Amino acid sequence: MLGPSLKRQRRIKPILLQIAAIVTFVAMIFPIYALFLTSLQPESVIRSRDVSFFPSTLYFAHFAEVLSPGHIVPIVAAIGNSMIVSILTATACVLLALPAAYALARLPVPGGRFILGGLVSIYFLPTILFMIPLFIAFVNRGLNDTFLGLVLLYTGFILPFQIWILRGFIDRVPGELDEAAKLDGATYLQLFVRIIIPLVRPGILAGYLFAFILSWIEFLTPLIFTNNLKVSTVSLGLYRSTIDIQVGQLAAAAVLTLLPVALLTLIFQRLVTRVFLAGADK
Amino acid sequence: MTIPAVALVAGIYLYPAIRTVILSMSEFDLVTLEVERFVGFENFIRLFQSPSFLEILTRTVYFGLMIVALTTVLAFLVALLLNERFIGRTVLRVAVLLPWAIPPVVAGVLFGQLFHAEIGFVNAILFRLGLIDRYQVWLSDPNIALHVIIMLEVWRALPFMILFFLAGLQSLPHDVFEAAAIDGAGILSRIRHVLLPLVTPIALPLMIIQFIWAMKAFDSIFVLTRGGPGRATMTLNYYVYQQGFQNFDLGPAAAAAYVLLAVTLVVVVTIMIIQRILAKRGL
């Protein structure tokens, strides 16, 4: 028997849920929608007070202008720079983190638990704490304003997280596989190359993806370590274009900056979720 | 096999962390980039004697705690919602993930445009609804500017926390909740007595991560307000940047960076103690 109040609840609940769902959707999506809208409207419309939230025409000139080679802020070159730096960083991260993660997960590394604990807690320290001495060291060695300098810093900053991601995936490979291979006389290296690497391919993809995204969005490091427009990354380039007063072009540049990362997140949505939740099921 | 990775991490983290300790206790010569004079705790003492630094310190803690509280409560509610059945649930699950994919600088640009005095949609919407009688210059109001940045950080942090809460809720036996409902427990008492005890162990570690992220917030402040108007949106992290890389006052900047670390640790340890106490009480 259900009480009358419970019955009423059963009837009202779906409506309330639906309203809550719509409110949540609008709150999460509206800022992004507003940005796309601004990037697709002529400057005169953006600046007028009767801008329409559901426009009937779209205007692509901002993108054309931002992408044209003569633009004040070379956003195309910046996208290229970010591609180079992000791909190099992601590659270096995976190459360095994979053996380390394997060793920490499977081999009797002296002080392994300590190293792992240290790596995880280091990631949570404020980045600014390291910046001043690093800046001095990099300037002394001529590493500021270079791709190499950025890749070194990004790789160092992302590695602890990367090792943590990959170790999570390696942990899930059943130990019996190792045991069986060891009985067949396989060395740790053979085990790593023949068994672990093929089995953690999704993990490697996830690690690569995260390192790429984190490098792409990094702002403080290039802000401090690069001055030369030639090595400007996309996030820095975007910030520099905020000085420009063309609102539509700024929005278009912002859309171009977020697009690669947003697309990767959407395409690999399940993988991203899995990495986030890796710690939750332990 | 761990050596290359550990060596790089040590080079990028450990060496500078130690150098920062030395810097925080010295006067620094900018031309030679060398330590000029050892001054002990002078830099720290001077920071704590300055009223404006204490203001920044308080603001930083408020900023962090607000972000943690708002993100936790909102993420919990959205996770509860996503755990129910309604039209468009799959779409909403992807939609709530999206703010995570927005680079912080883009988020800064985006909120800057939303709250813009002349072209901002916030003004346009509120004006059309008749809630304001003229366009407001939101970001020049010290109090509002700080809360716009808090809002931005919460918006960006929500996806991560929603995911965890949702995973936690889905791992709970659904009938616990139903059973309590049939026993006649109202929705609030069901949340209070059934759900919260089950969710708290997930929430506290997430709150720690959230607070640490809030302490690292930089891009949003830099793009939106550069710490202004006045110093209204200056947090410790931004202060270290400004002292170190704009004023090149390296000693005080290094000292402030360690104060930031101390603040982070104090709050994190406090949350851990709360976690212990709750665990002992069986929550």
Coordinates of C-alpha atoms in Angstrom, one line a residue, chain A residues 1-281:
Chain A
M1 CA 0.0 0.0 0.0
L2 CA 1.3 3.4 -0.9
G3 CA 0.3 6.4 1.1
P4 CA -1.5 9.3 -0.7
S5 CA 1.5 11.6 -0.4
L6 CA 3.8 9.1 -1.9
K7 CA 1.3 8.7 -4.8
R8 CA 1.3 12.4 -5.4
Q9 CA 5.1 12.4 -5.3
R10 CA 5.2 9.7 -8.0
R11 CA 3.1 11.9 -10.2
I12 CA 5.0 15.2 -9.7
K13 CA 8.5 13.8 -9.6
P14 CA 8.9 13.1 -13.4
I15 CA 7.9 16.7 -14.2
L16 CA 10.3 18.2 -11.6
L17 CA 13.1 15.9 -12.8
Q18 CA 12.5 17.1 -16.4
I19 CA 12.7 20.7 -15.4
A20 CA 15.8 20.1 -13.4
A21 CA 17.4 18.4 -16.4
I22 CA 16.6 21.3 -18.7
V23 CA 18.0 23.8 -16.2
T24 CA 21.2 21.8 -15.8
F25 CA 21.6 21.4 -19.5
V26 CA 21.2 25.1 -20.1
A27 CA 23.6 26.0 -17.3
M28 CA 26.4 23.7 -18.5
I29 CA 26.0 24.4 -22.2
F30 CA 24.9 28.0 -22.5
P31 CA 28.4 29.6 -22.0
I32 CA 29.8 27.4 -24.8
Y33 CA 26.8 28.1 -27.0
A34 CA 27.2 31.8 -26.4
L35 CA 30.8 31.7 -27.5
F36 CA 29.9 29.8 -30.8
L37 CA 27.0 32.3 -31.3
T38 CA 29.3 35.3 -30.9
S39 CA 31.9 33.8 -33.3
L40 CA 29.2 33.4 -36.0
Q41 CA 27.6 36.8 -35.9
P42 CA 28.7 40.0 -37.6
E43 CA 30.4 42.6 -35.3
S44 CA 27.5 45.0 -35.7
V45 CA 25.0 42.5 -34.5
I46 CA 27.2 41.5 -31.5
R47 CA 27.4 45.1 -30.5
S48 CA 23.7 45.9 -30.9
R49 CA 21.5 45.4 -27.9
D50 CA 18.9 43.2 -29.7
V51 CA 21.1 40.2 -30.3
S52 CA 19.1 37.1 -31.1
F53 CA 19.9 33.9 -29.2
F54 CA 18.5 31.9 -32.2
P55 CA 19.9 33.7 -35.2
S56 CA 18.5 32.9 -38.7
T57 CA 21.8 33.6 -40.5
L58 CA 25.4 32.5 -39.7
Y59 CA 28.4 34.6 -40.6
F60 CA 31.7 32.9 -41.1
A61 CA 33.9 36.0 -41.8
H62 CA 35.5 36.0 -38.3
F63 CA 37.0 32.6 -38.9
A64 CA 38.3 33.6 -42.3
E65 CA 39.9 36.7 -40.9
V66 CA 41.4 34.9 -37.9
L67 CA 42.8 32.2 -40.2
S68 CA 44.2 34.6 -42.8
P69 CA 48.0 34.8 -42.8
G70 CA 48.1 38.5 -42.2
H71 CA 46.2 38.5 -39.0
I72 CA 47.7 40.5 -36.1
V73 CA 47.9 37.5 -33.8
P74 CA 49.2 34.6 -35.8
I75 CA 46.7 32.1 -34.5
V76 CA 47.4 29.5 -37.3
A77 CA 51.1 29.5 -36.5
A78 CA 50.2 29.2 -32.8
I79 CA 48.0 26.2 -33.5
G80 CA 50.9 24.6 -35.4
N81 CA 53.2 25.3 -32.4
S82 CA 50.8 23.8 -30.0
M83 CA 50.5 20.7 -32.2
I84 CA 54.3 20.3 -32.2
V85 CA 54.7 20.9 -28.5
S86 CA 51.7 18.8 -27.5
I87 CA 52.6 15.8 -29.7
L88 CA 56.2 15.8 -28.5
T89 CA 55.2 16.1 -24.9
A90 CA 52.6 13.3 -25.2
T91 CA 55.1 11.0 -26.9
A92 CA 57.8 11.7 -24.3
C93 CA 55.3 11.3 -21.5
V94 CA 54.2 7.9 -22.6
L95 CA 57.7 6.7 -23.5
L96 CA 59.0 7.7 -20.0
A97 CA 55.9 6.8 -18.0
L98 CA 55.2 3.3 -19.4
P99 CA 58.3 1.5 -18.2
A100 CA 58.2 3.4 -14.9
A101 CA 54.5 2.5 -14.4
Y102 CA 55.3 -1.2 -15.3
A103 CA 58.2 -1.3 -12.9
L104 CA 56.1 0.3 -10.1
A105 CA 53.2 -2.1 -10.7
R106 CA 55.0 -5.3 -11.1
L107 CA 58.7 -5.3 -10.2
P108 CA 60.3 -5.2 -6.8
V109 CA 61.5 -1.6 -7.1
P110 CA 63.4 -0.5 -4.0
G111 CA 61.2 2.2 -2.3
G112 CA 58.5 1.7 -4.9
R113 CA 55.6 2.6 -2.7
F114 CA 57.5 5.7 -1.6
I115 CA 58.2 6.7 -5.2
L116 CA 54.6 6.2 -6.1
G117 CA 53.3 8.2 -3.1
G118 CA 55.8 10.9 -3.9
L119 CA 54.7 11.1 -7.5
V120 CA 51.1 11.4 -6.6
S121 CA 51.5 14.0 -3.9
I122 CA 53.9 16.1 -6.0
Y123 CA 51.2 16.6 -8.6
F124 CA 49.1 18.4 -6.1
L125 CA 51.7 21.0 -5.1
P126 CA 51.1 24.5 -6.4
T127 CA 52.9 24.8 -9.8
I128 CA 54.0 28.4 -9.0
L129 CA 56.3 27.0 -6.3
F130 CA 58.6 25.6 -8.9
M131 CA 58.5 28.4 -11.4
I132 CA 61.0 30.9 -10.1
P133 CA 64.1 28.7 -9.9
L134 CA 63.1 26.9 -13.1
F135 CA 62.8 30.3 -14.8
I136 CA 66.3 31.3 -13.6
A137 CA 67.8 27.9 -14.6
F138 CA 66.1 28.0 -18.1
V139 CA 67.2 31.5 -18.8
N140 CA 70.8 30.7 -17.8
R141 CA 70.8 27.7 -20.2
G142 CA 69.0 29.5 -23.0
L143 CA 66.0 27.2 -22.8
N144 CA 63.4 29.9 -22.6
D145 CA 61.6 30.7 -25.8
T146 CA 62.3 27.3 -27.2
F147 CA 60.1 24.3 -28.0
L148 CA 62.6 22.0 -26.2
G149 CA 62.2 24.1 -23.0
L150 CA 58.4 23.9 -23.1
V151 CA 58.4 20.1 -23.8
L152 CA 60.8 19.5 -20.9
L153 CA 58.6 21.5 -18.5
Y154 CA 55.3 20.0 -19.7
T155 CA 56.7 16.5 -19.6
G156 CA 58.0 17.0 -16.1
F157 CA 54.7 18.5 -14.9
I158 CA 52.5 15.8 -16.5
L159 CA 54.6 12.7 -15.8
P160 CA 53.4 12.0 -12.3
F161 CA 49.8 12.0 -13.4
Q162 CA 50.8 9.9 -16.5
I163 CA 52.5 7.2 -14.4
W164 CA 49.4 7.1 -12.2
I165 CA 47.1 6.6 -15.2
L166 CA 49.2 3.9 -16.8
R167 CA 49.8 2.0 -13.5
G168 CA 46.1 1.9 -13.1
F169 CA 45.7 0.1 -16.4
I170 CA 48.7 -2.2 -15.9
D171 CA 47.3 -3.2 -12.5
R172 CA 44.2 -4.5 -14.2
V173 CA 46.2 -7.0 -16.3
P174 CA 45.8 -10.3 -14.5
G175 CA 49.0 -11.4 -12.8
E176 CA 48.5 -15.0 -13.9
L177 CA 49.5 -14.0 -17.4
D178 CA 52.9 -12.8 -16.1
E179 CA 53.3 -16.0 -14.0
A180 CA 52.6 -18.2 -17.0
A181 CA 55.1 -16.3 -19.2
K182 CA 57.7 -16.4 -16.4
L183 CA 57.4 -20.2 -16.3
D184 CA 58.1 -20.2 -20.0
G185 CA 61.3 -18.5 -19.2
A186 CA 60.4 -14.9 -20.4
T187 CA 62.5 -12.1 -18.9
Y188 CA 60.8 -9.0 -17.4
L189 CA 61.6 -7.1 -20.6
Q190 CA 60.0 -9.7 -22.8
L191 CA 57.0 -9.7 -20.5
F192 CA 56.7 -6.0 -20.8
V193 CA 57.0 -5.9 -24.6
R194 CA 55.0 -9.0 -25.5
I195 CA 52.3 -9.1 -22.8
I196 CA 51.9 -5.8 -21.0
I197 CA 52.1 -3.3 -23.9
P198 CA 49.6 -5.1 -26.2
L199 CA 47.2 -5.5 -23.3
V200 CA 47.3 -1.9 -22.1
R201 CA 46.8 -0.3 -25.5
P202 CA 43.7 1.6 -24.3
G203 CA 45.7 2.8 -21.4
I204 CA 48.5 4.1 -23.7
L205 CA 45.9 5.8 -25.8
A206 CA 44.3 7.4 -22.7
G207 CA 47.7 8.5 -21.4
Y208 CA 48.6 10.0 -24.8
L209 CA 45.3 11.8 -25.0
F210 CA 45.5 13.3 -21.5
A211 CA 49.1 14.4 -22.0
F212 CA 48.1 16.0 -25.3
I213 CA 45.1 17.8 -23.8
L214 CA 47.0 19.0 -20.7
S215 CA 49.8 20.4 -23.0
W216 CA 47.3 22.0 -25.3
I217 CA 45.6 23.9 -22.5
E218 CA 48.7 24.9 -20.5
F219 CA 48.9 28.6 -20.0
L220 CA 51.1 29.6 -17.1
T221 CA 54.2 27.8 -18.4
P222 CA 54.3 29.5 -21.9
L223 CA 53.3 32.8 -20.3
I224 CA 56.4 32.7 -18.1
F225 CA 58.8 30.9 -20.4
T226 CA 58.1 32.3 -23.8
N227 CA 58.1 35.9 -25.1
N228 CA 58.8 35.3 -28.7
L229 CA 55.7 35.3 -30.9
K230 CA 57.3 32.6 -33.1
V231 CA 57.0 30.0 -30.3
S232 CA 53.7 31.2 -28.9
T233 CA 51.3 28.3 -28.1
V234 CA 47.6 28.6 -28.9
S235 CA 46.4 29.4 -25.4
L236 CA 48.9 32.2 -25.1
G237 CA 48.1 33.4 -28.6
L238 CA 44.4 33.5 -27.7
Y239 CA 45.1 35.5 -24.6
R240 CA 47.2 37.9 -26.7
S241 CA 44.3 38.4 -29.0
T242 CA 42.1 39.6 -26.1
I243 CA 43.9 42.9 -26.4
D244 CA 42.4 43.2 -29.8
I245 CA 38.9 44.8 -29.7
Q246 CA 37.2 42.7 -32.3
V247 CA 34.8 40.6 -30.2
G248 CA 33.7 38.3 -33.0
Q249 CA 37.3 37.5 -34.0
L250 CA 38.2 36.8 -30.4
A251 CA 35.3 34.4 -30.1
A252 CA 36.4 32.7 -33.4
A253 CA 39.9 32.3 -32.1
A254 CA 38.6 30.9 -28.8
V255 CA 36.5 28.4 -30.8
L256 CA 39.5 27.3 -32.8
T257 CA 41.5 26.9 -29.5
L258 CA 38.9 24.7 -27.8
L259 CA 37.9 22.6 -30.9
P260 CA 40.7 20.0 -30.9
V261 CA 40.4 19.4 -27.2
A262 CA 36.6 19.3 -27.2
L263 CA 36.5 17.0 -30.2
L264 CA 39.0 14.6 -28.6
T265 CA 37.0 14.6 -25.3
L266 CA 33.7 13.8 -27.2
I267 CA 35.2 11.1 -29.4
F268 CA 37.0 9.4 -26.5
Q269 CA 34.3 10.2 -24.0
R270 CA 34.2 6.7 -22.5
L271 CA 38.0 6.5 -22.2
V272 CA 38.2 9.9 -20.5
T273 CA 35.5 8.8 -18.0
R274 CA 37.4 5.6 -17.4
V275 CA 40.6 7.4 -16.6
F276 CA 38.8 9.8 -14.2
L277 CA 37.1 7.0 -12.4
A278 CA 40.2 4.7 -12.3
G279 CA 40.7 5.6 -8.7
A280 CA 37.1 5.1 -7.8
D281 CA 36.8 1.4 -8.1

